[in-house]
Amino acid sequence: MASGSEVEKLHSRIRELEEELRRVRSTQDTHRSKIDKMSAEVVDSNPYSRLMALKRMGIVEDYEKIRSYTVAVVGVGGVGSVTAEMLTRCGIGKLLLFDYDKVELANMNRLFFQPHQAGLSKVEAAEHTLRNINPDVQFEVHNYNITTMDNFQHFMDRISKGGLKEGEPVDLVLSCVDNFEARMAINTACNELEQIWMESGVSENAVSGHIQLVKPGETACFACAPPLVVAANIDEKTLKRAGVCAASLPTTMGVVAGILVQNVLKYLLNFGTVSFYLGYNAMQDYFPTMSMKPNPSCSDRYCVQRQAEFKLKEAAQPKPEVVVEEEKPVVHEENNWGIELVSEVSEEELKEASGPVPVLPEGITVAYTIPVTKPTSGVTVEDSEQSLEELMAQMKNM
Amino acid sequence: MASGSEVEKLHSRIRELEEELRRVRSTQDTHRSKIDKMSAEVVDSNPYSRLMALKRMGIVEDYEKIRSYTVAVVGVGGVGSVTAEMLTRCGIGKLLLFDYDKVELANMNRLFFQPHQAGLSKVEAAEHTLRNINPDVQFEVHNYNITTMDNFQHFMDRISKGGLKEGEPVDLVLSCVDNFEARMAINTACNELEQIWMESGVSENAVSGHIQLVKPGETACFACAPPLVVAANIDEKTLKRAGVCAASLPTTMGVVAGILVQNVLKYLLNFGTVSFYLGYNAMQDYFPTMSMKPNPSCSDRYCVQRQAEFKLKEAAQPKPEVVVEEEKPVVHEENNWGIELVSEVSEEELKEASGPVPVLPEGITVAYTIPVTKPTSGVTVEDSEQSLEELMAQMKNM
C-alpha cells in the first residue's frame, strides 16, 4: 500500500513525462496542416507565396497546375533524394519513389539524409522527411530493386497506373540511379509504355554530371547509342563493382538535381526552353548542350516501333503556320555557340559501337561503346520478335 | 491510499513513457560521434569515404586540408542555408553564420529548413541541423543584421579574428544575402580587411543567378562597377521593398549554392579552374562566364589601396618561368567560346554609370547603374580620406 502523497508523486511524474513527450514530439513532427488551394497571398505563413509569385513575374502562366502532376523518381540517392525534395517543396501532386538501398553514414557527404536515419530504407526515411516538409504531396514508395523480373513487372504497372488518379500513367519518370542495369530497365519500360522520362548521372570522380530528356521515338533512347557523359570519365559499369568506391560531392549532385528538376518544371509548367541534354563539367564550369535523334537500328524493338509511330504522327500533322514559341530564342537546338566538334573517343571504338556515330560537342563523350554482338541493322518492328524476357536477359549480360 | 496493483500500474506507465521518450529523442538527436581523423576506409559507417575517394580519383591532392579552413556565410536563406549544409557535409573546419531573420513557412519552397522550425532564428535552426549532420564542424552563429553600425564592427572583428585558431582571419567570406545594402557592407569590410570573398545572387523572378569571386585589388569589387546579373533582371533594390514579393525556386537556389560551394572547394583545395564570374540562365540553360578588372576610380578607398598594393606585388614578382597549371586548359579567362559581345544596357546608361564600361558577354548585364554623384576620377589612396562612417552613410543613401 502506498500513501496518497506517494501516489500523487507518481501521477505528477506521469504528467511531467507526458508533457515532455509532447514537447519533444512536437519539435519533431509539427508539420503544417494541409492546404486545399494554392494561394498567392504574401504572408509569412503561406508556403506557396514565393512559387505563386512566378505568375506575377510573368514566368509561369498557371503554377497551380503542378498539383495535377505525378512524377516517379527511381533511385533516392545523392541526386534522387534532392530531386524528390525539390519537387515536394514545389508542391508536386504525387511522387512515386523507388529504391532498395538503406541509408548509411557513408551517404552523409550528400544532401538530404541525416545520421539518425542510418539503417532505415531510403524510401521510408525520405517519405517521412518529405511528408513533414509538405503534407499536400501524395507519396507512394517502393522498397525494391526494379531490375529483378517480378519487381520490373510491378514497376511497369505502377508507372502506367500510379498517377494521381489511380489507373492513369505518371507524367514523368526520372532516372536517378547509379548503375547501367537500372538505367536500361527504365529505358525498356519507358519505350514499351511510351513514357517520357529524364535521365541523370554523375561521374565516378564526382566532378561531372548530366541530365537527358528521352521522348520514345523522338529522341535517342539508352539502347540507341552509348550513353553520353561529360568529359573523359571512367567506365560507368565499374561504379558498383566490388572494391571500387566512387567519389561523390554534395555540390555536383546538388547542381545535377537542380538542373534536372528545373527541366522538369519547364517541361510540366511550359516555360523556358526544355533541354534535351545538359552536361556539367565542374572542373572548368562548362555546361555543354546537345540533342540526338533515335537510332533506326536500335536493339530495343519498342524504340523502333515508337520511331515509326512518331514518323507517322509527324507526317500526318499539318505544317505549323505559326510557331508558338517563335519569340523565344532557341539556344541549344543546334550547336550555335561556335563550339568545336571534338570527339574524345577513337574512330575504331565508334566503329565498333552499335548505332550511328553521334556528333559530339566539345566536352561530351560516350560513357563506353557497346560492341555489336548481333546484326542490328535493318531491324524493323515486324521482324524484331524479341520478348521482354529476352531483352532483360540480354541486358543482364551487357 | 492506493492498492499495490494501482501503484504498479502507475510505475509501469512511467517506465512506458520513459522508454517512449528515449525512443523519440533518439530518432531526433542520434548524431554520430566525432571523428578525429578523416579516413579513406571504404565502409558504410565512414561519412568521409566518398570525399576521400577524390584523392584516389586524382581530383584533389590533400582532401583532409578542408578541416583546416574557416568559411563565413552571410545570409542563411535559400542559397546560404544550402551552402552551409554542403560545406558541413564536406567536413569544413569551421563555419560562421550571420543572419537576423526567422524561419517562416513562406521559406518552405527552398531546401533546408523544415516547417517545425518556423519561428526559430535562421542561424539557431541551421546550427542545430548542421551539428547533427556533422559534429566535427565548429560553428559560430550571429543572429544580427550586419549593416547596422555596431553589428558591422562586430562582423569585421569576427571576419578578421574568427578563424579556427582564435585571432586568425577566416579563409573565405560568402555573401548569400538578398539585398544591396548587405552586399555593400560585405564589400566594404572585405576591402578594408583584404579578405577574399565570393558573392552569390538569384534574380527576383527566380530564373537566373550568379556567383562571383572578389579578390580585393585584383578583381572588380562591388563598388567598382554596378553588379553583374544574368539576363534582363529587375532592379535588385526592389527585392525587399514593401509589398513586393520576389519569386523563388529550390532548383535555381540549389544550382547557385552548388556552383558557389564547388568554386569554394576548388579554391580551397586547389583543383580545377576557379571561376571569377559564373552566371546561370535557367530559361535557356546558359551559363556565361567572365572576369572583370577593378576600377582605378572606385569610390571605396580601400579598394583603390588594394589595387596599388596588388600592382606593387605584381611588379616585384619575378616573371614566372614555369606556370604551375600549364597542363590545365583555361576555359573562361578570356571569352574564347566565340560568344558575341552584346550589351543589354544602353550607351547612355553606361556613360552615366561610374567606373569603366565592362565588356559584357551575351546574357550578362548590369543590375543597375550607379549615377555619378561626386567626382570619383583621380581619387588616390592619399586624398581619399573618407571614414568608414562616411562610407556607411554613403552606402545607405545609395
mmCIF file of C-alpha atoms in Angstrom, chain A residues 41 132 244 249:
data_model
loop_
_atom_site.group_PDB
_atom_site.id
_atom_site.type_symbol
_atom_site.label_atom_id
_atom_site.label_comp_id
_atom_site.label_asym_id
_atom_site.label_seq_id
_atom_site.Cartn_x
_atom_site.Cartn_y
_atom_site.Cartn_z
ATOM 1 C CA GLU A 41 -1.193 35.791 -50.647
ATOM 2 C CA ASN A 132 6.768 16.671 -42.870
ATOM 3 C CA VAL A 244 35.585 0.334 -56.130
ATOM 4 C CA LEU A 249 30.262 15.627 -53.743
#
